[in-house]
PDB file of C-alpha atoms in Angstrom:
ATOM      1  CA  UNK A 695      -0.032  -0.020   0.061  1.00 64.00           C
ATOM      2  CA  UNK A 696       2.589   2.590   1.104  1.00 69.00           C
ATOM      3  CA  UNK A 697       5.122   1.772  -1.717  1.00 76.00           C
ATOM      4  CA  UNK A 698       2.259   2.505  -4.257  1.00 74.00           C
ATOM      5  CA  UNK A 699       0.295   5.276  -2.876  1.00 69.00           C
ATOM      6  CA  UNK A 700       2.123   8.220  -4.297  1.00 71.00           C
ATOM      7  CA  UNK A 701       2.573   6.392  -7.597  1.00 72.00           C
ATOM      8  CA  UNK A 702      -0.735   5.417  -8.857  1.00 72.00           C
ATOM      9  CA  UNK A 703      -2.891   6.933 -11.360  1.00 72.00           C
ATOM     10  CA  UNK A 704      -6.163   8.078 -10.273  1.00 72.00           C
ATOM     11  CA  UNK A 705      -8.685   8.384 -12.586  1.00 75.00           C
ATOM     12  CA  UNK A 706      -9.375   7.498 -16.252  1.00 79.00           C
ATOM     13  CA  UNK A 707      -6.956   5.266 -18.268  1.00 77.00           C
ATOM     14  CA  UNK A 708      -6.690   2.884 -21.239  1.00 76.00           C
ATOM     15  CA  UNK A 709      -4.972   0.099 -22.587  1.00 76.00           C
ATOM     16  CA  UNK A 710      -5.003  -1.719 -25.809  1.00 76.00           C
ATOM     17  CA  UNK A 711      -4.982  -5.436 -26.219  1.00 74.00           C
ATOM     18  CA  UNK A 712      -2.759  -7.160 -28.612  1.00 69.00           C
ATOM     19  CA  UNK A 713      -6.094  -7.703 -30.628  1.00 76.00           C
ATOM     20  CA  UNK A 714      -6.422  -3.871 -30.692  1.00 79.00           C
ATOM     21  CA  UNK A 715      -9.463  -3.978 -28.313  1.00 80.00           C
ATOM     22  CA  UNK A 716      -9.652  -0.304 -25.937  1.00 80.00           C
ATOM     23  CA  UNK A 717      -9.906  -1.670 -22.622  1.00 79.00           C
ATOM     24  CA  UNK A 718     -11.171   1.175 -20.200  1.00 77.00           C
ATOM     25  CA  UNK A 719      -9.804   1.765 -16.482  1.00 75.00           C
ATOM     26  CA  UNK A 720     -11.186   3.849 -13.791  1.00 76.00           C
ATOM     27  CA  UNK A 721      -9.499   4.003 -10.587  1.00 73.00           C
ATOM     28  CA  UNK A 722     -10.148   5.708  -7.327  1.00 65.00           C
ATOM     29  CA  UNK A 723      -7.706   6.269  -4.256  1.00 59.00           C
ATOM     30  CA  UNK A 724      -6.443   3.312  -2.439  1.00 61.00           C
ATOM     31  CA  UNK A 725      -8.399   2.183   0.190  1.00 65.00           C
ATOM     32  CA  UNK A 726      -6.947   2.567   3.447  1.00 68.00           C
ATOM     33  CA  UNK A 727      -8.833   0.337   5.421  1.00 79.00           C
ATOM     34  CA  UNK A 728      -9.254  -2.987   2.932  1.00 82.00           C
ATOM     35  CA  UNK A 729      -6.891  -5.240   0.942  1.00 85.00           C
ATOM     36  CA  UNK A 730      -6.758  -8.486  -0.769  1.00 90.00           C
ATOM     37  CA  UNK A 731      -4.418 -11.277  -0.569  1.00 92.00           C
ATOM     38  CA  UNK A 732      -3.811 -13.958  -2.804  1.00 94.00           C
ATOM     39  CA  UNK A 733      -1.682 -17.084  -1.158  1.00 95.00           C
ATOM     40  CA  UNK A 734      -0.662 -18.902  -4.467  1.00 93.00           C
ATOM     41  CA  UNK A 735       1.651 -21.109  -2.629  1.00 93.00           C
ATOM     42  CA  UNK A 736      -1.649 -22.996  -1.607  1.00 93.00           C
ATOM     43  CA  UNK A 737      -3.856 -25.204  -3.952  1.00 89.00           C
ATOM     44  CA  UNK A 738      -6.801 -24.206  -5.493  1.00 86.00           C
ATOM     45  CA  UNK A 739      -8.924 -26.261  -3.314  1.00 86.00           C
ATOM     46  CA  UNK A 740      -7.724 -24.067  -0.157  1.00 90.00           C
ATOM     47  CA  UNK A 741      -9.277 -21.137   0.409  1.00 93.00           C
ATOM     48  CA  UNK A 742      -6.558 -18.554  -0.592  1.00 94.00           C
ATOM     49  CA  UNK A 743      -7.873 -15.322  -1.647  1.00 95.00           C
ATOM     50  CA  UNK A 744      -7.995 -12.998   1.830  1.00 96.00           C
ATOM     51  CA  UNK A 745     -10.242 -10.154   2.119  1.00 93.00           C
ATOM     52  CA  UNK A 746      -8.357  -7.986   5.217  1.00 91.00           C
ATOM     53  CA  UNK A 747      -9.809  -5.166   7.162  1.00 89.00           C
ATOM     54  CA  UNK A 748      -6.749  -3.058   8.848  1.00 84.00           C
ATOM     55  CA  UNK A 749      -9.132  -1.386  10.863  1.00 86.00           C
ATOM     56  CA  UNK A 750     -11.393  -4.118  12.534  1.00 90.00           C
ATOM     57  CA  UNK A 751      -8.625  -6.928  11.754  1.00 91.00           C
ATOM     58  CA  UNK A 752     -11.936  -8.914  10.298  1.00 93.00           C
ATOM     59  CA  UNK A 753     -10.030 -11.463   7.578  1.00 95.00           C
ATOM     60  CA  UNK A 754     -12.505 -13.190   5.400  1.00 95.00           C
ATOM     61  CA  UNK A 755     -11.385 -16.388   2.871  1.00 96.00           C
ATOM     62  CA  UNK A 756     -12.416 -17.321  -0.442  1.00 94.00           C
ATOM     63  CA  UNK A 757     -11.295 -19.877  -3.269  1.00 91.00           C
ATOM     64  CA  UNK A 758      -9.916 -18.118  -6.445  1.00 93.00           C
ATOM     65  CA  UNK A 759      -8.417 -19.856  -9.516  1.00 90.00           C
ATOM     66  CA  UNK A 760      -5.062 -19.165 -11.103  1.00 89.00           C
ATOM     67  CA  UNK A 761      -3.874 -19.594 -14.477  1.00 89.00           C
ATOM     68  CA  UNK A 762      -3.690 -22.692 -16.248  1.00 87.00           C
ATOM     69  CA  UNK A 763      -0.349 -21.847 -17.816  1.00 87.00           C
ATOM     70  CA  UNK A 764       0.611 -21.437 -14.018  1.00 90.00           C
ATOM     71  CA  UNK A 765      -0.520 -25.235 -13.156  1.00 85.00           C
ATOM     72  CA  UNK A 766       2.052 -27.940 -12.204  1.00 78.00           C
ATOM     73  CA  UNK A 767       0.378 -29.851 -14.978  1.00 74.00           C
ATOM     74  CA  UNK A 768      -2.939 -30.538 -16.543  1.00 68.00           C
ATOM     75  CA  UNK A 769      -4.640 -31.996 -13.490  1.00 68.00           C
ATOM     76  CA  UNK A 770      -2.877 -29.888 -10.584  1.00 75.00           C
ATOM     77  CA  UNK A 771      -4.314 -27.296  -8.467  1.00 79.00           C
ATOM     78  CA  UNK A 772      -0.915 -26.039  -7.277  1.00 83.00           C
ATOM     79  CA  UNK A 773       0.661 -23.244  -9.024  1.00 86.00           C
ATOM     80  CA  UNK A 774       4.464 -23.614 -10.642  1.00 87.00           C
ATOM     81  CA  UNK A 775       4.924 -20.281 -12.776  1.00 92.00           C
ATOM     82  CA  UNK A 776       3.691 -17.010 -13.088  1.00 94.00           C
ATOM     83  CA  UNK A 777       4.392 -14.165 -15.859  1.00 93.00           C
ATOM     84  CA  UNK A 778       3.030 -10.958 -17.497  1.00 94.00           C
ATOM     85  CA  UNK A 779       2.901 -12.230 -21.281  1.00 92.00           C
ATOM     86  CA  UNK A 780       0.215 -11.219 -23.297  1.00 91.00           C
ATOM     87  CA  UNK A 781      -1.671 -14.963 -23.964  1.00 90.00           C
ATOM     88  CA  UNK A 782       0.488 -17.332 -21.654  1.00 92.00           C
ATOM     89  CA  UNK A 783      -2.512 -18.052 -19.485  1.00 90.00           C
ATOM     90  CA  UNK A 784      -0.900 -17.575 -16.393  1.00 92.00           C
ATOM     91  CA  UNK A 785      -1.026 -15.849 -13.137  1.00 94.00           C
ATOM     92  CA  UNK A 786       0.539 -12.627 -12.210  1.00 94.00           C
ATOM     93  CA  UNK A 787       1.949 -11.912  -8.739  1.00 94.00           C
ATOM     94  CA  UNK A 788       2.607  -8.328  -7.383  1.00 92.00           C
ATOM     95  CA  UNK A 789       0.170  -5.415  -6.514  1.00 89.00           C
ATOM     96  CA  UNK A 790      -2.781  -4.770  -8.417  1.00 88.00           C
ATOM     97  CA  UNK A 791      -5.524  -2.106  -8.107  1.00 85.00           C
ATOM     98  CA  UNK A 792      -9.397  -2.344  -8.855  1.00 84.00           C
ATOM     99  CA  UNK A 793     -11.033  -0.177 -11.251  1.00 81.00           C
ATOM    100  CA  UNK A 794     -14.689  -0.214 -12.058  1.00 82.00           C
ATOM    101  CA  UNK A 795     -17.196  -2.939 -12.223  1.00 86.00           C
ATOM    102  CA  UNK A 796     -18.481  -3.982 -15.803  1.00 87.00           C
ATOM    103  CA  UNK A 797     -20.734  -6.420 -17.000  1.00 88.00           C
ATOM    104  CA  UNK A 798     -18.748  -8.895 -19.001  1.00 87.00           C
ATOM    105  CA  UNK A 799     -20.783 -10.683 -21.827  1.00 87.00           C
ATOM    106  CA  UNK A 800     -19.037 -13.990 -21.375  1.00 86.00           C
ATOM    107  CA  UNK A 801     -18.775 -13.628 -17.457  1.00 88.00           C
ATOM    108  CA  UNK A 802     -21.403 -11.245 -16.240  1.00 90.00           C
ATOM    109  CA  UNK A 803     -20.038  -9.524 -13.174  1.00 92.00           C
ATOM    110  CA  UNK A 804     -16.727  -8.324 -13.369  1.00 92.00           C
ATOM    111  CA  UNK A 805     -14.319  -5.858 -11.911  1.00 90.00           C
ATOM    112  CA  UNK A 806     -10.761  -4.481 -13.663  1.00 88.00           C
ATOM    113  CA  UNK A 807      -7.384  -4.522 -12.349  1.00 88.00           C
ATOM    114  CA  UNK A 808      -4.131  -2.856 -13.113  1.00 87.00           C
ATOM    115  CA  UNK A 809      -0.839  -4.269 -11.901  1.00 89.00           C
ATOM    116  CA  UNK A 810       1.290  -2.005 -10.425  1.00 88.00           C
ATOM    117  CA  UNK A 811       4.808  -4.106 -10.546  1.00 92.00           C
ATOM    118  CA  UNK A 812       7.016  -4.851 -13.182  1.00 94.00           C
ATOM    119  CA  UNK A 813       5.478  -8.295 -12.957  1.00 95.00           C
ATOM    120  CA  UNK A 814       1.939  -7.375 -13.383  1.00 93.00           C
ATOM    121  CA  UNK A 815       2.538  -4.681 -15.544  1.00 92.00           C
ATOM    122  CA  UNK A 816       0.445  -5.815 -18.468  1.00 92.00           C
ATOM    123  CA  UNK A 817      -2.934  -7.150 -16.595  1.00 91.00           C
ATOM    124  CA  UNK A 818      -5.537  -4.366 -18.113  1.00 88.00           C
ATOM    125  CA  UNK A 819      -3.782  -5.179 -21.769  1.00 89.00           C
ATOM    126  CA  UNK A 820      -4.225  -8.973 -20.681  1.00 92.00           C
ATOM    127  CA  UNK A 821      -7.521  -7.891 -19.461  1.00 89.00           C
ATOM    128  CA  UNK A 822      -6.789  -9.863 -16.105  1.00 92.00           C
ATOM    129  CA  UNK A 823     -10.220  -9.632 -13.940  1.00 92.00           C
ATOM    130  CA  UNK A 824     -11.859 -10.735 -10.904  1.00 94.00           C
ATOM    131  CA  UNK A 825     -15.154 -12.665 -12.729  1.00 94.00           C
ATOM    132  CA  UNK A 826     -17.252 -15.884 -11.484  1.00 92.00           C
ATOM    133  CA  UNK A 827     -17.640 -19.159 -13.223  1.00 85.00           C
ATOM    134  CA  UNK A 828     -19.883 -21.375 -11.420  1.00 74.00           C
ATOM    135  CA  UNK A 829     -18.478 -24.710 -14.015  1.00 71.00           C
ATOM    136  CA  UNK A 830     -15.521 -24.440 -12.751  1.00 71.00           C
ATOM    137  CA  UNK A 831     -16.117 -24.109  -8.744  1.00 69.00           C
ATOM    138  CA  UNK A 832     -18.496 -27.394  -8.061  1.00 68.00           C
ATOM    139  CA  UNK A 833     -17.307 -27.467  -4.601  1.00 66.00           C
ATOM    140  CA  UNK A 834     -19.650 -30.907  -3.937  1.00 69.00           C
ATOM    141  CA  UNK A 835     -17.277 -32.531  -6.285  1.00 64.00           C
ATOM    142  CA  UNK A 836     -14.265 -30.854  -5.111  1.00 63.00           C
ATOM    143  CA  UNK A 837     -14.059 -29.390  -8.145  1.00 66.00           C
ATOM    144  CA  UNK A 838     -11.471 -26.153  -9.050  1.00 71.00           C
ATOM    145  CA  UNK A 839     -10.860 -24.656 -12.616  1.00 72.00           C
ATOM    146  CA  UNK A 840      -8.190 -22.760 -13.832  1.00 78.00           C
ATOM    147  CA  UNK A 841      -8.520 -19.289 -15.543  1.00 87.00           C
ATOM    148  CA  UNK A 842      -6.539 -17.745 -18.348  1.00 87.00           C
ATOM    149  CA  UNK A 843      -4.602 -15.389 -15.873  1.00 90.00           C
ATOM    150  CA  UNK A 844      -7.917 -14.090 -14.327  1.00 92.00           C
ATOM    151  CA  UNK A 845      -8.857 -14.481 -10.636  1.00 94.00           C
ATOM    152  CA  UNK A 846     -11.929 -16.244 -10.938  1.00 92.00           C
ATOM    153  CA  UNK A 847     -14.139 -17.061  -8.094  1.00 93.00           C
ATOM    154  CA  UNK A 848     -17.674 -18.704  -7.015  1.00 90.00           C
ATOM    155  CA  UNK A 849     -20.305 -16.939  -8.346  1.00 89.00           C
ATOM    156  CA  UNK A 850     -21.443 -16.920  -4.740  1.00 89.00           C
ATOM    157  CA  UNK A 851     -18.467 -15.239  -3.480  1.00 92.00           C
ATOM    158  CA  UNK A 852     -18.045 -12.426  -5.873  1.00 93.00           C
ATOM    159  CA  UNK A 853     -20.731  -9.983  -4.903  1.00 93.00           C
ATOM    160  CA  UNK A 854     -18.753  -9.976  -1.440  1.00 92.00           C
ATOM    161  CA  UNK A 855     -15.209  -9.147  -3.004  1.00 92.00           C
ATOM    162  CA  UNK A 856     -16.761  -6.491  -4.976  1.00 90.00           C
ATOM    163  CA  UNK A 857     -18.801  -4.643  -2.178  1.00 87.00           C
ATOM    164  CA  UNK A 858     -15.605  -4.918  -0.199  1.00 86.00           C
ATOM    165  CA  UNK A 859     -13.616  -3.466  -2.919  1.00 81.00           C
ATOM    166  CA  UNK A 860     -16.059  -0.468  -4.393  1.00 74.00           C
ATOM    167  CA  UNK A 861     -15.875   2.760  -2.750  1.00 54.00           C
ATOM    168  CA  UNK A 862     -19.069   3.534  -0.472  1.00 39.00           C
ATOM    169  CA  UNK A 863     -18.439   7.170   0.135  1.00 33.00           C
ATOM    170  CA  UNK A 864     -15.431   9.657  -0.830  1.00 31.00           C
ATOM    171  CA  UNK A 865     -14.027   9.604   2.544  1.00 29.00           C
ATOM    172  CA  UNK A 866     -13.065   5.851   2.232  1.00 28.00           C
ATOM    173  CA  UNK A 867     -10.883   6.199  -0.919  1.00 22.00           C
TER     174      UNK A 867
END
């Protein structure tokens, strides 16, 4: 938070994907009371996304995918590599800032992210977002799927994440 607070661009920006699509992003000031941590050292079937409230100390844990290119092999729930390359299908690591929520034609509710480090600086260009995909999260069958690098969550959990990261008043941003 402190490393990026003074350097983060606030307001509107755009990225252009490899295919030429324009991706808009609107960012606000970083929330000083909440942040998200993803522990990719844990397998996908364990809850490894944490919403942390600095003020109250409350921590909520959720399942989250990793990119299929990050998996040890085609049947692995563990990660082995991370890149920032377009088309790699891998997850990226580092600090991100969330942008606006939007309605994805494919995934429904989604929230854009922008990478703040050299290890994830192409996240907007790669269209890395938080989204849900119920087909890949079947807790009864213990099936937890892969993404193409996005932070894919269970559809029941995504609204909680979006609510935690959205600004409710200017005073919080």
